[in-house]
Coordinates of C-alpha atoms and ligand atoms in Angstrom, one line a residue:
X20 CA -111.7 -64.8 -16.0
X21 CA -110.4 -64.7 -19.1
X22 CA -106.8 -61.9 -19.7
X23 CA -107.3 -58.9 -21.5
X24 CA -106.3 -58.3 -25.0
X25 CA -103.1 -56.9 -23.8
X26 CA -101.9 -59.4 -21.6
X27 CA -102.1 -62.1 -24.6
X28 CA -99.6 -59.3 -26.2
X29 CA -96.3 -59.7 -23.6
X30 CA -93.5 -58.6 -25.7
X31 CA -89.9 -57.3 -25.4
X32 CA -91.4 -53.8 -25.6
X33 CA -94.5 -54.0 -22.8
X34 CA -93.4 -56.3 -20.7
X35 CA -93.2 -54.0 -17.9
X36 CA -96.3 -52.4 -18.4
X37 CA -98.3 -55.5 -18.4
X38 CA -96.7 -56.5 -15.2
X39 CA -97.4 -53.4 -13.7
X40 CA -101.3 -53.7 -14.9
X41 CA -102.2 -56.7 -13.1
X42 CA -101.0 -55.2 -9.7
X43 CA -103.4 -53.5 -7.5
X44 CA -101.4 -49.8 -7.6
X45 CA -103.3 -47.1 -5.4
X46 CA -101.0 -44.5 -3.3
X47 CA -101.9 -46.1 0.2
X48 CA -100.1 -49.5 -1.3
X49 CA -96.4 -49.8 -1.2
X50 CA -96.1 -53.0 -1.8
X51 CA -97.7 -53.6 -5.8
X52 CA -95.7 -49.8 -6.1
X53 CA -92.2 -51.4 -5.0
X54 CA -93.2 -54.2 -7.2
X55 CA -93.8 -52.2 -10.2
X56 CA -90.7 -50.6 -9.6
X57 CA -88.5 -53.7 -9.3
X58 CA -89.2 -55.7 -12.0
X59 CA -89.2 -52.6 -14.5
X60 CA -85.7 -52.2 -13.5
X61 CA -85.1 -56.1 -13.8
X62 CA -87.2 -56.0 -17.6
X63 CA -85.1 -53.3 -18.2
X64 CA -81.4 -55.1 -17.3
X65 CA -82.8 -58.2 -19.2
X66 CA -83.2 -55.6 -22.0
X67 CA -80.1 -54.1 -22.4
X68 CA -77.7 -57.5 -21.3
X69 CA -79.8 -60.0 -23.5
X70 CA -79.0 -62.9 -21.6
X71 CA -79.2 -66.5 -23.2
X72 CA -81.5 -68.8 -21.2
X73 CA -78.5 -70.9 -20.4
X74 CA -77.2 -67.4 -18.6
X75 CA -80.4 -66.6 -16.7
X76 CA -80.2 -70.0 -14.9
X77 CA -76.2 -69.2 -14.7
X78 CA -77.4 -66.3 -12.7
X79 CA -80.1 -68.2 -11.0
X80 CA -77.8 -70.4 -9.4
X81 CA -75.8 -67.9 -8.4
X82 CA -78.5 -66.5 -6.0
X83 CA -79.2 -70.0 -4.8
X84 CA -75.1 -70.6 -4.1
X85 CA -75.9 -66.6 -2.1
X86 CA -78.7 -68.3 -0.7
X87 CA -76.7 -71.1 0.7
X88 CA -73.4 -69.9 1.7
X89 CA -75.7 -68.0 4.6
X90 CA -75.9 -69.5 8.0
X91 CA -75.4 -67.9 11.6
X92 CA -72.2 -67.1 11.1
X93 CA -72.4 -66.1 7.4
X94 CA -74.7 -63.2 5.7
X95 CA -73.8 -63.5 2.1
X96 CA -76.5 -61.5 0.9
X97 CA -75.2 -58.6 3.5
X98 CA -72.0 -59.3 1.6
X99 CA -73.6 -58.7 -2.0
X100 CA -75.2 -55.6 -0.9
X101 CA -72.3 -54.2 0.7
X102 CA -70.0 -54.8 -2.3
X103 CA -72.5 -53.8 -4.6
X104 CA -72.4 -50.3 -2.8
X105 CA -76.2 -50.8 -2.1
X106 CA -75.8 -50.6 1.9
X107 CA -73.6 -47.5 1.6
X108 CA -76.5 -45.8 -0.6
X109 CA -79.2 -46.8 1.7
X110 CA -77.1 -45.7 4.5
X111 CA -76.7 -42.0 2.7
X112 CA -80.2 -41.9 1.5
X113 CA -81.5 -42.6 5.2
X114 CA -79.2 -41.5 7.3
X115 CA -78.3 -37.6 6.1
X116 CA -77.1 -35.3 9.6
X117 CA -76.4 -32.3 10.4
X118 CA -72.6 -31.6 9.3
X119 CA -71.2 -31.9 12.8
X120 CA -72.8 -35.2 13.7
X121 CA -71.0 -38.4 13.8
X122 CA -72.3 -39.9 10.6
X123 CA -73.4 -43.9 9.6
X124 CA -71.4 -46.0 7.7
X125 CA -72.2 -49.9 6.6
X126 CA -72.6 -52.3 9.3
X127 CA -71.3 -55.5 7.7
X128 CA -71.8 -58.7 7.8
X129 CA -69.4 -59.6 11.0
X130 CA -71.8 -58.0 13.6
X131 CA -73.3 -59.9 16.0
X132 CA -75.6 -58.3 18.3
X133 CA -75.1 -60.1 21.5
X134 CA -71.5 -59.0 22.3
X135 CA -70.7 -59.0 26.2
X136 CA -71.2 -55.8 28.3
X137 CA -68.1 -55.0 29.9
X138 CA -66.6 -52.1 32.7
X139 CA -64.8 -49.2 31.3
X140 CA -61.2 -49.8 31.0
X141 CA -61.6 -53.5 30.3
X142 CA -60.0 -55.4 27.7
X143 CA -61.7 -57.0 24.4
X144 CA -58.7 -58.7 23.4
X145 CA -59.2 -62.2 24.8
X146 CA -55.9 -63.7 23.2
X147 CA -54.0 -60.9 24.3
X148 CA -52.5 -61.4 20.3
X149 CA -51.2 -57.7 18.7
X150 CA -50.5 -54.5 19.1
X151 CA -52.0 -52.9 22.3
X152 CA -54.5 -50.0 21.5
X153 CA -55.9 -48.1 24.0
X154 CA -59.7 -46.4 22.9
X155 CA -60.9 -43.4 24.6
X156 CA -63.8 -40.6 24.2
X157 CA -66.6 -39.1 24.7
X158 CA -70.4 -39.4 23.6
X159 CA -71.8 -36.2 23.3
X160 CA -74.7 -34.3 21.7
X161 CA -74.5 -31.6 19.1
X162 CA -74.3 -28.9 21.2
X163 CA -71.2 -30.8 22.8
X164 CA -73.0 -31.7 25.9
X165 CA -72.0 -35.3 27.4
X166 CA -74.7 -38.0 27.3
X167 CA -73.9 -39.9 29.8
X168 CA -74.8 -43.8 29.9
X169 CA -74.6 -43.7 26.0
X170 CA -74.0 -47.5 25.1
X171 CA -70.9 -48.4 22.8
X172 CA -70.3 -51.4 20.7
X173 CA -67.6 -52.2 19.5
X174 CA -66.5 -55.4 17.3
X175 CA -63.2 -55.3 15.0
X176 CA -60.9 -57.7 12.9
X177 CA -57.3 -58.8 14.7
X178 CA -54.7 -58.4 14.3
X179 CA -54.0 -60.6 11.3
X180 CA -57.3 -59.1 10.0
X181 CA -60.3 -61.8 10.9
X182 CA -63.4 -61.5 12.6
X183 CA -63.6 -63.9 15.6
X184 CA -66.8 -65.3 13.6
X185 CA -64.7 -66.0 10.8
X186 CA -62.7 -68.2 12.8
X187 CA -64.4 -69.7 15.6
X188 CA -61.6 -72.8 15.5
X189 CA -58.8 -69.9 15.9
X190 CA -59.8 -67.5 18.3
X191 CA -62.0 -67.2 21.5
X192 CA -65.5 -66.9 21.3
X193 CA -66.3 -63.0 21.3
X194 CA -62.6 -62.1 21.0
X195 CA -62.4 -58.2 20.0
X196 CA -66.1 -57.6 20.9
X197 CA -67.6 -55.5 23.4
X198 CA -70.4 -53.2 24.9
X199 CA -69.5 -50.4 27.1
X200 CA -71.6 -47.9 29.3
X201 CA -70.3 -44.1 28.9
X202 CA -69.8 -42.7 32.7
X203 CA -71.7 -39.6 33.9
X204 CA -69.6 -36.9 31.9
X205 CA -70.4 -39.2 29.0
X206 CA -66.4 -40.7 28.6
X207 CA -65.7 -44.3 27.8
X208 CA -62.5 -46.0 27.4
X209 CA -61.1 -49.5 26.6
X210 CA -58.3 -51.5 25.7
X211 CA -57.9 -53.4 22.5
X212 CA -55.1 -54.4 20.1
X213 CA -54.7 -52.5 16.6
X214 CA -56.8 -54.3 13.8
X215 CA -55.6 -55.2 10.6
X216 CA -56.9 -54.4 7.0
X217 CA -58.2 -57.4 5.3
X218 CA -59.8 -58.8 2.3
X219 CA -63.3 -59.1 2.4
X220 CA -64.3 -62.9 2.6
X221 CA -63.7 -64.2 -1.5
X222 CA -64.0 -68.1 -0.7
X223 CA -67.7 -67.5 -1.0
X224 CA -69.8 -66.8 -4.1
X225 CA -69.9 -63.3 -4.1
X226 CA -66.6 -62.7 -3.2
X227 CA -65.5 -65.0 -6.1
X228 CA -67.9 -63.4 -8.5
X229 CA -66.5 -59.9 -8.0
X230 CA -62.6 -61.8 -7.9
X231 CA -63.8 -62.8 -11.7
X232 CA -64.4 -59.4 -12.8
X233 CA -61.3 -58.0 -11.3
X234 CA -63.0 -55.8 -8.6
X235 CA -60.9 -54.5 -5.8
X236 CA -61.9 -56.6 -2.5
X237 CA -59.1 -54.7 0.1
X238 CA -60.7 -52.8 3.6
X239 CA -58.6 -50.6 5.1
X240 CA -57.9 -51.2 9.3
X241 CA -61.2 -50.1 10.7
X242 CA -63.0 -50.4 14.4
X243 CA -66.8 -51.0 14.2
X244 CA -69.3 -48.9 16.2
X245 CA -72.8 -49.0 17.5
X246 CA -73.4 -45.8 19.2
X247 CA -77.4 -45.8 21.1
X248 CA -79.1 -43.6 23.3
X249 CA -82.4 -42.8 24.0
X250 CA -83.8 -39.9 22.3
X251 CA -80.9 -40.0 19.5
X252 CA -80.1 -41.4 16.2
X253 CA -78.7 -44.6 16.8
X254 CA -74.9 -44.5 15.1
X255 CA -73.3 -47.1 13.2
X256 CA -69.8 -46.3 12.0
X257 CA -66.2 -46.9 11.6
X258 CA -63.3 -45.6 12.9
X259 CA -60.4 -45.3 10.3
X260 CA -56.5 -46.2 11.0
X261 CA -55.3 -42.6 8.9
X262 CA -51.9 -45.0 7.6
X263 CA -53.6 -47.5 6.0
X264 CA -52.6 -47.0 2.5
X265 CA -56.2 -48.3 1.2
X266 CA -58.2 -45.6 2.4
X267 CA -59.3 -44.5 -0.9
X268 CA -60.3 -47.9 -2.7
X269 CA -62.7 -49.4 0.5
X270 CA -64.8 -52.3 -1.1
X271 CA -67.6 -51.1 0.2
X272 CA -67.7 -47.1 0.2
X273 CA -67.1 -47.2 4.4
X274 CA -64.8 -44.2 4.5
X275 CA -65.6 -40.4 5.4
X276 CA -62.8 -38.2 5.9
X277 CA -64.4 -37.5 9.4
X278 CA -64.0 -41.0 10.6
X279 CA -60.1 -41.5 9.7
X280 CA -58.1 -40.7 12.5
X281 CA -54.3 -41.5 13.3
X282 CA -53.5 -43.4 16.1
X283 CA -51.2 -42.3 18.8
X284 CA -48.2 -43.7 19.9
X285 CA -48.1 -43.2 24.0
X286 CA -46.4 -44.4 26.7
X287 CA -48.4 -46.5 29.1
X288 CA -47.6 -49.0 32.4
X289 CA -43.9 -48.4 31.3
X290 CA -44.5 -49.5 27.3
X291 CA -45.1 -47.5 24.1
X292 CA -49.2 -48.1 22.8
X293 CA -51.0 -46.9 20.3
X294 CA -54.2 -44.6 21.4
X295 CA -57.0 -43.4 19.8
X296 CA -59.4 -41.0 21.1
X297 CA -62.9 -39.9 19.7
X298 CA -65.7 -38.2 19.8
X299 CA -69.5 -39.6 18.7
X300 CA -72.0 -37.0 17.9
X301 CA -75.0 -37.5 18.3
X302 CA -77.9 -36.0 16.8
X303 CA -81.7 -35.9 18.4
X304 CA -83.8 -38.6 16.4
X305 CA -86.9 -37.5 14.4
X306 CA -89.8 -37.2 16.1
X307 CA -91.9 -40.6 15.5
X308 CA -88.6 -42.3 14.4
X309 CA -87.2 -45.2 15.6
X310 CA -83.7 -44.1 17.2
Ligands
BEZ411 C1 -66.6 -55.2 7.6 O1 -66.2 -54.1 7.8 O2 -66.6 -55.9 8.5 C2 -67.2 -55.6 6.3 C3 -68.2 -54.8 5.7 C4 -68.7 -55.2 4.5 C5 -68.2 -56.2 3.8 C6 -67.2 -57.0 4.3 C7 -66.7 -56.7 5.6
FE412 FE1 -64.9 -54.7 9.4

């Protein structure tokens, strides 16, 4: 088959359009739509920055070095669209709830999504290393009723601000992890030691890239949640240490004024603790929709 007269033509000013002309586009196909979409955006960038050759394979290296830095342990690319503020967009686009509702914030790239179930009141500090913190609350739906058996998982940094998948050598294999079963009234507590704010990982190369151009790589002290239960809108949020004096430059657009919260200091077993105590709200899931 030989091209048409306009595809011999691919200049600065059609490229897009004769990209988007050899795609199959019919309303029942996302895909050759999404397509479209995409590489207009990326003719247009190419447009308007006028990279040399020499800086397109610059740049093409630098999603190979992405590419590479990822392993089990390590998303990069979760990273790159965290910091780029693509997550949190995604997050807002998809995840808009009634006011009241606990809302969804980035997951991150430190999840891991086989954490251990433990009994209420148990401990996810393996190293026994910080602060005591002692987390309590309830999971209840918008009309304040308690679901009970409402699973909770938790995962935060320590108290020197790592991951325990950031430092496998350091710390004990699921330290600061958990999964917790709400009781019958829909309550859930556990004990924990207050997390540190940290720098997101800059060692790697998106981390280094947005070092380069001076962007602000600081998280504010944060607890990670996974909030599921049947019939609702799975939650995935953070909980917000209201002293942190970062709140309001978060690398990755995490925080809502709803989720900072100040912890306590209580007394407990004859010591002073810090407590937190929250509410999730759930909200029913669309019908059809995945919860
Ligand atoms: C985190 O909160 O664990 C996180 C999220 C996005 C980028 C880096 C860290
Ligand atoms: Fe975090």
């Amino acid at each position: 088959m030989s091209p048409g007269p306009i595809a011999l033509d691919f200049n600065e000013t059609n490229s897009s359009e004769i990209f988007a002309q050899r795609l199959p586009l019919s309303k029942d196909k996302p895909l050759p739509q999404i397509l479209a979409v995409v590489v207009a955006h990326l003719h247009e960038i190419i447009r308007e920055l006028r990279p040399t050759s020499a800086d397109w394979r610059s740049a093409i290296e630098f999603l190979t070095e992405v590419g590479h830095a990822c392993d089990e342990r390590r998303q990069e690319w979760v990273l790159l669209s965290d910091l780029f503020g693509v997550s949190a967009l995604v997050e807002e686009i998809n995840t808009r709830r009634p006011r009241q509702a606990t809302p969804n914030t980035v997951r991150g790239p430190f999840f891991r999504a086989d954490a251990p179930k433990l009994p209420l009141g148990a401990t996810i500090s393996l190293d026994g290393i910080g602060e005591r913190l002692d987390v309590s609350g309830y999971v209840k739906d918008l009309d304040g009723h308690p679901i009970a058996g409402a699973e909770i998982m938790t995962w935060q940094a320590n108290a020197q601000g790592y991951y325990e998948n950031q430092q496998p050598d350091l710390q004990p294999e699921f330290n600061l992890r958990g999964v917790f079963k709400a009781d019958g009234q829909g309550a859930f507590h556990y004990r924990t030691v207050k997390p540190a704010g940290y720098g997101v990982p800059d060692d790697g190369p998106v981390g280094k890239l947005l070092r380069q151009a001076g962007y602000p790589l600081r998280r504010p002290a944060h607890l990670h949640f996974m909030v599921k239960a049947p019939g609702f809108e799975t939650i995935t949020t953070h909980l917000y240490d209201g002293s942190d004096p970062h709140l309001g430059e978060d690398a990755i657009f995490g925080v809502k004024r709803e989720l900072i919260r100040d912890f306590q200091r209580v007394s407990a077993d004859g010591a002073s603790v810090w407590r937190l105590d929250f509410t999730f709200v759930m909200a029913r899931a669309k019908q059809g929709a995945e919860a």
